[in-house]
Short mmCIF file of C-alpha atoms in Angstrom, two decimals:
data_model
loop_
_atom_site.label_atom_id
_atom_site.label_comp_id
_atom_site.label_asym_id
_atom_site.label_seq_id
_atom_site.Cartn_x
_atom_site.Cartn_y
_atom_site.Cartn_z
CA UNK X 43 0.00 0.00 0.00
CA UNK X 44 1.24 3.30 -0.66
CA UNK X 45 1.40 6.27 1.92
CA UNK X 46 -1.47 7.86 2.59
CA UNK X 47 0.10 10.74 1.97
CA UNK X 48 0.63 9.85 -2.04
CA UNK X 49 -2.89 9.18 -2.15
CA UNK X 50 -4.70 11.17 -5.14
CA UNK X 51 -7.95 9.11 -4.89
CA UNK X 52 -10.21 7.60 -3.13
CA UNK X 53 -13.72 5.87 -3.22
CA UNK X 54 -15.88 6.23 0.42
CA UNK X 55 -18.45 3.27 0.24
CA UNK X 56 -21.46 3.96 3.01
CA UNK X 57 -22.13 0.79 4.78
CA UNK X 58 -25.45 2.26 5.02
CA UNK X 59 -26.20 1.90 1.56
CA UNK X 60 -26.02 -1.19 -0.86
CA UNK X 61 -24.21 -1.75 -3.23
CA UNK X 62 -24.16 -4.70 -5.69
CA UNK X 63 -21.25 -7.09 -6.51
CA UNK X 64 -20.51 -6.11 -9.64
CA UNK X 65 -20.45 -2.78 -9.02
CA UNK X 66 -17.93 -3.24 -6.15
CA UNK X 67 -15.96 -4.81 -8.21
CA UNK X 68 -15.47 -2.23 -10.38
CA UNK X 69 -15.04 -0.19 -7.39
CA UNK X 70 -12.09 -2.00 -6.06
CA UNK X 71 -10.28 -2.69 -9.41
CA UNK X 72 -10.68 0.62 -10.63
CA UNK X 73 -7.28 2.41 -9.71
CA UNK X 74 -8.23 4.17 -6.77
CA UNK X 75 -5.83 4.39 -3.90
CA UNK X 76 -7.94 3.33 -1.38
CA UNK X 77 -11.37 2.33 -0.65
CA UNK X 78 -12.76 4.18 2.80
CA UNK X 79 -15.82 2.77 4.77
CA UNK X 80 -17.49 5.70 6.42
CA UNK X 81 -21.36 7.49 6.85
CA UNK X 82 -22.59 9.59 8.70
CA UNK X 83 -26.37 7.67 10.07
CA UNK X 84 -27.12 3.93 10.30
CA UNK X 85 -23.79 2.86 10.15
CA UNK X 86 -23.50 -0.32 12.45
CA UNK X 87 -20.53 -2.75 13.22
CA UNK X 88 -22.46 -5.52 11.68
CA UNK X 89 -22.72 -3.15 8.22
CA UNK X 90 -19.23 -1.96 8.63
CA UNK X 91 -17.85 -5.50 8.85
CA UNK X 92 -19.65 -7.29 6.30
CA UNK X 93 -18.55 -4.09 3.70
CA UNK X 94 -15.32 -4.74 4.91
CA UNK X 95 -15.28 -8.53 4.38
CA UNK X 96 -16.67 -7.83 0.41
CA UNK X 97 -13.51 -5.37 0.08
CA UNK X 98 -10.81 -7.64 1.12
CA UNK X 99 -11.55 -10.07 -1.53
CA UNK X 100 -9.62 -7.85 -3.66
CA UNK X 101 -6.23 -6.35 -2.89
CA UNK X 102 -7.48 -2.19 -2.70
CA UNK X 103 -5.98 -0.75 0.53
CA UNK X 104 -9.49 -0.70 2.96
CA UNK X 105 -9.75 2.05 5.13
CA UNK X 106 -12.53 2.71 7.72
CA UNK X 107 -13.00 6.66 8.94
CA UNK X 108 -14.77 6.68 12.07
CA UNK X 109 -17.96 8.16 12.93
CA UNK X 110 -19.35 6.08 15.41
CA UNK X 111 -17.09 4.46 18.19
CA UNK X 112 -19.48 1.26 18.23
CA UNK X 113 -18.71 0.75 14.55
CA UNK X 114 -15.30 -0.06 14.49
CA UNK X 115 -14.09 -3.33 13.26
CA UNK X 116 -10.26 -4.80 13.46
CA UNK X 117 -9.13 -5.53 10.00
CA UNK X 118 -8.51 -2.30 8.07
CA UNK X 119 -5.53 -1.40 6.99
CA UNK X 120 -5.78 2.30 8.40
CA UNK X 121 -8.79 4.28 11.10
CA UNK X 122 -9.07 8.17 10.06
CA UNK X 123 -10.33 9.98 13.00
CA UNK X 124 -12.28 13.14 12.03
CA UNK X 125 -12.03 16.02 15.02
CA UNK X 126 -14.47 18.62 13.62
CA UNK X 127 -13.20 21.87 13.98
CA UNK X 128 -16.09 23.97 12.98
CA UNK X 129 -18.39 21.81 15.03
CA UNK X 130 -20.48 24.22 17.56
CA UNK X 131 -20.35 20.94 19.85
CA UNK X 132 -16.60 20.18 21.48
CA UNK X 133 -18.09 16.08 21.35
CA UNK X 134 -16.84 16.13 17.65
CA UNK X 135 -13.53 17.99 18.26
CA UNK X 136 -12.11 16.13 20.94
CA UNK X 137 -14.61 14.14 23.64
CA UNK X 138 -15.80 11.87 21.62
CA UNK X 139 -12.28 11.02 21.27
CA UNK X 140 -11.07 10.66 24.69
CA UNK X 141 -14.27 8.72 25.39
CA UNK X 142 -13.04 6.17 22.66
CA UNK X 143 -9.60 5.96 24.34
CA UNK X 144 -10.80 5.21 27.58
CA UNK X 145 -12.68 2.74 26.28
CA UNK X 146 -10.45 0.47 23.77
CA UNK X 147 -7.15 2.65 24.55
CA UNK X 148 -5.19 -0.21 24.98
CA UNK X 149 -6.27 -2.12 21.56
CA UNK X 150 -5.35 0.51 19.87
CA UNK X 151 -2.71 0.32 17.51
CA UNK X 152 -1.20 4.29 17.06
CA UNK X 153 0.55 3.52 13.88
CA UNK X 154 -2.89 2.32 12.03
CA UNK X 155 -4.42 5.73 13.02
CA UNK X 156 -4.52 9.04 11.11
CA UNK X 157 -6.21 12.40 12.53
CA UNK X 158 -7.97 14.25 10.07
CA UNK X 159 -9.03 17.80 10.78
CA UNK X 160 -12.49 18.26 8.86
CA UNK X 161 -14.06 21.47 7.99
CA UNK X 162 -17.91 20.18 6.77
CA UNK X 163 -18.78 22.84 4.38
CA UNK X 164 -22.59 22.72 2.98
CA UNK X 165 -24.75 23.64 5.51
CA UNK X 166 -27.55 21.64 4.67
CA UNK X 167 -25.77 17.87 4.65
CA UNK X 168 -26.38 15.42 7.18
CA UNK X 169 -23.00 16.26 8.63
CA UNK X 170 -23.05 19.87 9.19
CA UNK X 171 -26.67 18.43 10.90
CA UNK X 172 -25.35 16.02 13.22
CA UNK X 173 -22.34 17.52 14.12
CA UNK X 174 -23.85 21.45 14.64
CA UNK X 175 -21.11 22.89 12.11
CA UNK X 176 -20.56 26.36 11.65
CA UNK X 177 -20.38 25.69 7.92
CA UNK X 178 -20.98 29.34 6.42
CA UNK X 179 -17.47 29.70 6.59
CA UNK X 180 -15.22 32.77 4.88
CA UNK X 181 -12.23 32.04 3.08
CA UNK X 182 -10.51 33.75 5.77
CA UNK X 183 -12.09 31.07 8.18
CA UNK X 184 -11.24 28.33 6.15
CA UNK X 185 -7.42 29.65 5.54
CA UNK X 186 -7.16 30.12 9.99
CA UNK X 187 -8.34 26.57 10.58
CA UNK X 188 -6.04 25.17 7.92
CA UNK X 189 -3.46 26.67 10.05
CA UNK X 190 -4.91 25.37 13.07
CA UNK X 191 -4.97 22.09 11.87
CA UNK X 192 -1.60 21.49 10.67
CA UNK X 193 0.75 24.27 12.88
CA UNK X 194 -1.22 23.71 15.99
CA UNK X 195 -2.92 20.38 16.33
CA UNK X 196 -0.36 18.49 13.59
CA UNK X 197 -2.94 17.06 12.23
CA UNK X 198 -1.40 14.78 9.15
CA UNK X 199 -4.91 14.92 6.97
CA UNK X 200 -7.19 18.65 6.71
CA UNK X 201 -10.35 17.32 4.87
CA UNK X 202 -12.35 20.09 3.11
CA UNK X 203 -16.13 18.18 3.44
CA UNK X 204 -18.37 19.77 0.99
CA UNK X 205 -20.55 16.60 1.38
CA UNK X 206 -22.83 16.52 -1.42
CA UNK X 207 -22.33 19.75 -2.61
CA UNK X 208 -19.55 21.11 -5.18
CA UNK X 209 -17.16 23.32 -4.03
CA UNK X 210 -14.93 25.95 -5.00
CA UNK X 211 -11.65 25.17 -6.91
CA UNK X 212 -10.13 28.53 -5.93
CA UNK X 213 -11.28 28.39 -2.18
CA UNK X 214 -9.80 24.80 -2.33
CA UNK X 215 -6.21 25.88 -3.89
CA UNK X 216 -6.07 28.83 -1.64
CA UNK X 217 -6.28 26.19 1.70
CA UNK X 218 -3.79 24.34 -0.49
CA UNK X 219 -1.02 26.85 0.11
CA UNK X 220 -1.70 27.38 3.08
CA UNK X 221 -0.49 23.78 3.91
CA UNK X 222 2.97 22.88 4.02
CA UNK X 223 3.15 19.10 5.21
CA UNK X 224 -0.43 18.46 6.43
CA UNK X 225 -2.28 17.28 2.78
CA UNK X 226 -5.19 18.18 1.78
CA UNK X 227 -8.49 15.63 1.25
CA UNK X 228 -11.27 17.23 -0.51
CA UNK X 229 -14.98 15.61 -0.96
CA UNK X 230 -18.01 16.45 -2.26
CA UNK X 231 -19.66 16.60 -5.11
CA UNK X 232 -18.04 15.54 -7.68
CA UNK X 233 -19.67 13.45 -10.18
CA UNK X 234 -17.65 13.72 -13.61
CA UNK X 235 -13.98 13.43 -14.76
CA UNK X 236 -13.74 17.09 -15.00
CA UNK X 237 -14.83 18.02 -11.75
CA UNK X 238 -12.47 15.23 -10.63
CA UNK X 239 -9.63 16.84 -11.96
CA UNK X 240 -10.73 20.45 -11.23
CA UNK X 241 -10.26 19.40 -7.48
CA UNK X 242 -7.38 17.38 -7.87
CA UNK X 243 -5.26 19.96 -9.32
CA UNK X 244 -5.57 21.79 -6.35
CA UNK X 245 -6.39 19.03 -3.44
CA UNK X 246 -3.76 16.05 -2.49
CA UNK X 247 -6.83 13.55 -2.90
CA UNK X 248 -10.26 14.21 -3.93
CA UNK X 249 -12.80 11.56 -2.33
CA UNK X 250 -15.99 10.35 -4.42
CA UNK X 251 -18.78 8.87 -2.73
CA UNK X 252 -21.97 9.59 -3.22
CA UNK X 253 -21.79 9.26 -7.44
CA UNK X 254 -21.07 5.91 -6.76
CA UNK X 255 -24.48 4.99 -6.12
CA UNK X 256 -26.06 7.52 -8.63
CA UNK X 257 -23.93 7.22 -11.67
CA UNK X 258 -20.94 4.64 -11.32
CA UNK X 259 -19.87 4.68 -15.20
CA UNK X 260 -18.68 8.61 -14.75
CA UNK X 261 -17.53 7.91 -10.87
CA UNK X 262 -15.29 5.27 -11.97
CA UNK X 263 -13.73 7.76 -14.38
CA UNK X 264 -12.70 10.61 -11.96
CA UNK X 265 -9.80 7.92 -10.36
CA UNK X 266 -8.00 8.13 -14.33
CA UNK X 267 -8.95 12.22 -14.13
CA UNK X 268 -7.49 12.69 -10.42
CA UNK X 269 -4.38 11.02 -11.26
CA UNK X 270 -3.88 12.72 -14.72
CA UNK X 271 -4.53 16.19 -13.07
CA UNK X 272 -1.77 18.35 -13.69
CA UNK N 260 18.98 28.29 26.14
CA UNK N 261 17.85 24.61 26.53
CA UNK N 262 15.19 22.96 24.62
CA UNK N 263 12.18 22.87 26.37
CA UNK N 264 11.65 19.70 26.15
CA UNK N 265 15.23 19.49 28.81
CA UNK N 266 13.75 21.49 30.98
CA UNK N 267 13.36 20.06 34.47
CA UNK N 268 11.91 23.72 36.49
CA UNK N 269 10.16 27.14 35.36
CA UNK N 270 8.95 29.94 37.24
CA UNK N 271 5.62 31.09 36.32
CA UNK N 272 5.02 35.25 37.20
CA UNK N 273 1.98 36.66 36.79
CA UNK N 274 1.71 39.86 34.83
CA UNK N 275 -1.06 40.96 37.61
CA UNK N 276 0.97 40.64 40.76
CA UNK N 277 3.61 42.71 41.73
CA UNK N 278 6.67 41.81 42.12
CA UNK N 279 9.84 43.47 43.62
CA UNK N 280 13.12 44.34 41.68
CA UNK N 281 14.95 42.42 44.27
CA UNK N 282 12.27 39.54 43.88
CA UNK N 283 12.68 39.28 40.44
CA UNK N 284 16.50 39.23 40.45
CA UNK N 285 16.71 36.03 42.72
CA UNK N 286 13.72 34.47 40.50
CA UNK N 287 16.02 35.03 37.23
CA UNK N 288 19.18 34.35 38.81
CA UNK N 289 18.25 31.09 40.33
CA UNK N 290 19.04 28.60 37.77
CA UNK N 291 15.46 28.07 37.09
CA UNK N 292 15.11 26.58 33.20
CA UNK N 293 12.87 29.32 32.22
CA UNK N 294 10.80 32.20 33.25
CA UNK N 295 7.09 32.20 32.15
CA UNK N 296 4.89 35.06 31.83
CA UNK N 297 1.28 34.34 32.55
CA UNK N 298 -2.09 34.44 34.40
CA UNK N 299 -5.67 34.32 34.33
CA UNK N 300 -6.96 37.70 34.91
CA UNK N 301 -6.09 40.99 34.80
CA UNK N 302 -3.54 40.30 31.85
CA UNK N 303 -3.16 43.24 29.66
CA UNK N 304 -0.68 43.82 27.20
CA UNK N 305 0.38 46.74 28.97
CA UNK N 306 1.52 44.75 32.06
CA UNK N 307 3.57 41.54 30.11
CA UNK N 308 5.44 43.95 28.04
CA UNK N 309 6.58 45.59 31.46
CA UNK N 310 7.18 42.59 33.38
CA UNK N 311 9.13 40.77 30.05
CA UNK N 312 11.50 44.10 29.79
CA UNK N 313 12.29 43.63 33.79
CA UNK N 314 13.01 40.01 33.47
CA UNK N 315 14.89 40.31 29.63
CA UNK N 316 17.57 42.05 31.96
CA UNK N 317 18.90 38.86 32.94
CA UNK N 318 20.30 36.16 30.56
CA UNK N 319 17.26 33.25 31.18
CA UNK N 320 14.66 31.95 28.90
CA UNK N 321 11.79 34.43 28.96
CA UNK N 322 8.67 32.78 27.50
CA UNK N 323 4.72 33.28 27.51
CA UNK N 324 1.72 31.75 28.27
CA UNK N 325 -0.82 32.84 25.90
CA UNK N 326 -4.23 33.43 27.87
CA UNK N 327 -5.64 36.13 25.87
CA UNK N 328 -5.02 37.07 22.15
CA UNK N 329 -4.81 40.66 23.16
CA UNK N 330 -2.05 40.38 25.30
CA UNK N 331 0.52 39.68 23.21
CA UNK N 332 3.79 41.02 22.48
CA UNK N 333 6.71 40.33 20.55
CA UNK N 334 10.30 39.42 22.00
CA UNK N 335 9.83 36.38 24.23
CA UNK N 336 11.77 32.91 23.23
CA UNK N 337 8.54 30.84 22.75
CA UNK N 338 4.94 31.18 22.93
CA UNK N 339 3.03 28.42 25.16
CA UNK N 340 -0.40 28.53 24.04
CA UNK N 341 -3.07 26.34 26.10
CA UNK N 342 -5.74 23.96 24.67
CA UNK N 343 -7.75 22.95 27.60
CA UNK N 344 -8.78 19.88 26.70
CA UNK N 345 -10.94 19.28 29.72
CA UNK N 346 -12.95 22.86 29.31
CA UNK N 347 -16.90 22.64 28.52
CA UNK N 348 -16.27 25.64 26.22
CA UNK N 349 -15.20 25.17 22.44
CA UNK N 350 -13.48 28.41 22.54
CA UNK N 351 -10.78 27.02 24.77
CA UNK N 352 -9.87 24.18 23.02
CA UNK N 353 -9.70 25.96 19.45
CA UNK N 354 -11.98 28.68 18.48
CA UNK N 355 -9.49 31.12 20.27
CA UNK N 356 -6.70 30.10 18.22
CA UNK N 357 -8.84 30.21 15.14
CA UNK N 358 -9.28 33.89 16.21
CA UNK N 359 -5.72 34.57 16.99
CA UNK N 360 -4.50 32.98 13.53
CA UNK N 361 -7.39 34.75 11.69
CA UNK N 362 -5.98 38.08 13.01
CA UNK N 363 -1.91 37.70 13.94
CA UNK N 364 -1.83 34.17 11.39
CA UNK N 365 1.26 36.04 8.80
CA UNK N 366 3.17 38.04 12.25
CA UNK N 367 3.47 34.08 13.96
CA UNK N 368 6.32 32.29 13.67
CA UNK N 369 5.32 28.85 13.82
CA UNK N 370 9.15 27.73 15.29
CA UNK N 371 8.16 29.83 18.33
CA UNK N 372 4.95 28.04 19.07
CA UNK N 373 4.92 25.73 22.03
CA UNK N 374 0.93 24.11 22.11
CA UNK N 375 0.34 22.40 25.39
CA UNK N 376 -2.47 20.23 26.15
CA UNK N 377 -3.73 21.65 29.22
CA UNK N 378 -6.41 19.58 31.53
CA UNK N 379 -6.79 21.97 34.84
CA UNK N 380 -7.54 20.25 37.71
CA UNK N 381 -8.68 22.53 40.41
CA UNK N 382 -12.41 22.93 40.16
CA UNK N 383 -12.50 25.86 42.95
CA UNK N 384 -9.79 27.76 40.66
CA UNK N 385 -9.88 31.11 38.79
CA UNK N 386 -8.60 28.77 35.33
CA UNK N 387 -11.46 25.91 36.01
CA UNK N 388 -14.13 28.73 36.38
CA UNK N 389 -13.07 30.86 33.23
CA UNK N 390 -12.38 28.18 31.00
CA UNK N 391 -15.58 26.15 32.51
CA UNK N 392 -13.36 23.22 33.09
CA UNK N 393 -15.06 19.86 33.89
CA UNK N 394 -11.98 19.76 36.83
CA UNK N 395 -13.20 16.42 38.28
CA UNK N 396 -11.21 13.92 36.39
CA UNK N 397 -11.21 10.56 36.98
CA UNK N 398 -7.27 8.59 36.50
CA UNK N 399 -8.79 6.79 33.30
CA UNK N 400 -10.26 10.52 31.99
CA UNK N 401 -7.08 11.88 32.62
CA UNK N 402 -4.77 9.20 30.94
CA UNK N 403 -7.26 9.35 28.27
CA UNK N 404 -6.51 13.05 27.70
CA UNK N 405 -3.07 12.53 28.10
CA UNK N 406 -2.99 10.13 25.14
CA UNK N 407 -5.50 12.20 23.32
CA UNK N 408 -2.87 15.00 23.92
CA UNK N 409 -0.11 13.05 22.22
CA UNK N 410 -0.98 10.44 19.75
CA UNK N 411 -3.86 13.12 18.48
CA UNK N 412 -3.21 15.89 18.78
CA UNK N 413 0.34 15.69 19.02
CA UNK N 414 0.89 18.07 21.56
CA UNK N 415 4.45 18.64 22.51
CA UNK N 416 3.14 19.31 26.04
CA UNK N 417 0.87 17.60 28.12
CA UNK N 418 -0.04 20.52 31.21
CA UNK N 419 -1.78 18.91 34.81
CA UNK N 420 -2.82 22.27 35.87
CA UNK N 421 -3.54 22.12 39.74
CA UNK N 422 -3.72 25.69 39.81
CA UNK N 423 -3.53 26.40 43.58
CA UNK N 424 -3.69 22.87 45.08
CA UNK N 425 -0.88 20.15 45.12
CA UNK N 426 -1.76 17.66 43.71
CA UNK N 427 -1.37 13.11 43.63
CA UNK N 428 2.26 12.42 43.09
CA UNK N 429 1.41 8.92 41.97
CA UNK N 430 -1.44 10.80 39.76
CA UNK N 431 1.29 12.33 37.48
CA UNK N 432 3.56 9.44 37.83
CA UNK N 433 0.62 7.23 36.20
CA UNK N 434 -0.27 10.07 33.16
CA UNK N 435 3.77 10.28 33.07
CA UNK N 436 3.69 6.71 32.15
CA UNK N 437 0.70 7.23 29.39
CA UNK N 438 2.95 9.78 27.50
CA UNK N 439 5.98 8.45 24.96
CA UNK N 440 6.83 11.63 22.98
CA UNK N 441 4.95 14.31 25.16
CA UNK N 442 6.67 16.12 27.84
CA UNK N 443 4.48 16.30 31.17
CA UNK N 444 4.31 19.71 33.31
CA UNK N 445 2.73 19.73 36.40
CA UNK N 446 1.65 22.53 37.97
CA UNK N 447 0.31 23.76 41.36
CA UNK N 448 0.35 24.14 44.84
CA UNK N 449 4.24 23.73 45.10
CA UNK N 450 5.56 25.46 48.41
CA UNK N 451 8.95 23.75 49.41
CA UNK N 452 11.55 21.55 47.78
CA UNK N 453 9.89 18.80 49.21
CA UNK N 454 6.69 19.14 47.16
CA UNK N 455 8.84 19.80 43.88
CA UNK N 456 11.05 16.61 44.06
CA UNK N 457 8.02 14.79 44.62
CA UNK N 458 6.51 16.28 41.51
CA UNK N 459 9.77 16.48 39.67
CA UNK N 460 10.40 12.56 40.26
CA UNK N 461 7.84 12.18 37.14
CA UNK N 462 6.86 15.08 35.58
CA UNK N 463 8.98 15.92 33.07
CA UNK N 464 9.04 19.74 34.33
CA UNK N 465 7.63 21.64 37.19
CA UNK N 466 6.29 24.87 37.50
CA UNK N 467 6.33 27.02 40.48
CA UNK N 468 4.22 29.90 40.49
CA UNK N 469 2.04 31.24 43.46
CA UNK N 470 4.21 30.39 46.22
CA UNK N 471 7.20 33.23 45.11
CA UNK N 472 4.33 36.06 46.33
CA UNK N 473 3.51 33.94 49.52
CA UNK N 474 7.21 32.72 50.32
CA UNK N 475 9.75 33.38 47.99
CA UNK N 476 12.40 31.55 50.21
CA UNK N 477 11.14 28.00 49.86
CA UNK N 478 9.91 28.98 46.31
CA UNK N 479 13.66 29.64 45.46
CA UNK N 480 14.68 26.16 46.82
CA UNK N 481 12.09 24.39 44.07
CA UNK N 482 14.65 24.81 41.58
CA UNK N 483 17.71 23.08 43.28
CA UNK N 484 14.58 20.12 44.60
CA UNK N 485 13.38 19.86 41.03
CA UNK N 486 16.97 19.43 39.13
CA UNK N 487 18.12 16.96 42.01
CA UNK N 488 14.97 14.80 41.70
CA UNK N 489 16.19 11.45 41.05
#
């Protein structure tokens, strides 16, 4: 598996939802980097597992990002923690966290586990819901907790979350450089090979989910555009 | 001057007490690793500026602990800058510093910034009430910060603020033994050399504060205690 940190592309498959054989096949042979396992409502341990157990039959890295501490599974290859730093509620920044480590602390394996500092950025997504962002955000916003999330909190992954929504190629090249060693994950949205590519001109790795279930012929296309994009 | 991660003993003065010429000579003359410039109230920029040009007359490490974006000033070694990771309040943890960057983000120098994960400890202190700290910690909360602190966050400094009260030694000999990379300071309610080898036998670094207004004589005597601690 390559570092995370090489990563152009990924595919984020919601346990939540189904998705045929065929189609994950396609999924996992397609290129992509890695495959992530992550939702935001209905995502069990039961769902998470058997996802997991239909991934491994092919050699894609599998990744799990969690969102639920009673969803995690052993077996994955990497955990990406989200703290929410535009949450209104600290839960999603940090005690949600320390209630996970008091829990399974000593399973955990440090190495296997990669912080990301998330900024959810449509206002109207489950997310920004759940987790009471602050998602009207200025540019000015976005560029401060960029810097918050690498200089102060060393956070190895900032993830721009449009969630559903597509975002801003400028806004997301301006958070660019303003990142020297943290990279950049951008989501949302994107649905063709040249929104792909738009985003991964700018972003480390762009992350497709949701046009996996909607229109898989043009998903499976943006992993070729994010890793031409120049 | 030393790293700070060597340092075994720092004297914290607080920008709203007063302090005598005399005082302050013996305080930066006493072999102390560093002096630190900070409090809870009262802290204007006004008053560090003046206390950081009495103390910059003498050759030791002059830092400060950031409690209040507008009090500020240039010319101290490092910045320490709080995130109290056991407040109820958001704003402590990282909306402040999403302030401070938003407004001073191109004047910081990022080499100069020290981030310490603060839990304060003290629920009948001035810190506990400002910051709205949830001050009763269990051991397993606390080593759960504590590796929240480092592995997460990674913190460079992991801060048991007692604030007032002298705390477990076996307490901070336990979260010592949670931390790897993280450097522990301890903090609080240490009045004579006993108290500070006690302390100094596992935290990584002590800091004396209150007790140079109350009884400078023992207070002195915390540096030879903490730097003998064996």
């Amino acid at each position: 598996m390559e570092h995370f940190r090489e990563w152009k592309h990924i595919f984020k498959l919601d346990p939540n939802k189904e998705i045929s054989d065929d189609a994950l096949e396609k999924i996992c042979e397609s290129g992509t980097d890695a495959v992530m396992i992550g939702g935001t409502d209905g995502v069990t341990e039961e769902k998470v597992v058997n996802l997991m157990a239909r991934v491994r039959r092919y050699s894609v890295s599998c990744v799990l990002e969690i969102s639920d501490m009673d969803a995690v599974a052993p077996g994955f290859d990497l955990y990406f923690i989200p703290s929410v730093l535009n949450s209104k509620r600290k839960k999603w920044l940090v005690d949600a966290h320390v209630e996970a480590v008091k829990k399974y602390g000593p399973l955990i394996n440090w190495d296997e586990i990669v912080m990301e500092g998330y900024c959810i950025l449509n206002p109207e997504s489950k997310a920004a819901a759940l987790t009471e962002a602050a998602a009207d955000l200025s540019l000015d916003d976005l560029l401060a907790y960029a810097q918050v999330a690498e200089k102060m909190f060393h956070f190895p992954v900032f993830y721009l979350e449009y969630s559903g929504t597509y975002g801003d190629p400028e806004t997301v090249a301006k958070v660019k450089s303003a990142l020297s060693d943290t990279v950049l994950f951008y989501g949302g949205g994107i649905r063709t090979p040249e929104q792909a590519e738009a985003m991964a001109r700018h972003a480390d790795c762009i992350v497709v989910g949701n046009s996996l279930y909607t229109d898989l012929e043009n998903a499976l296309k943006t992993v070729k555009a994010a890793k031409g994009a120049k």
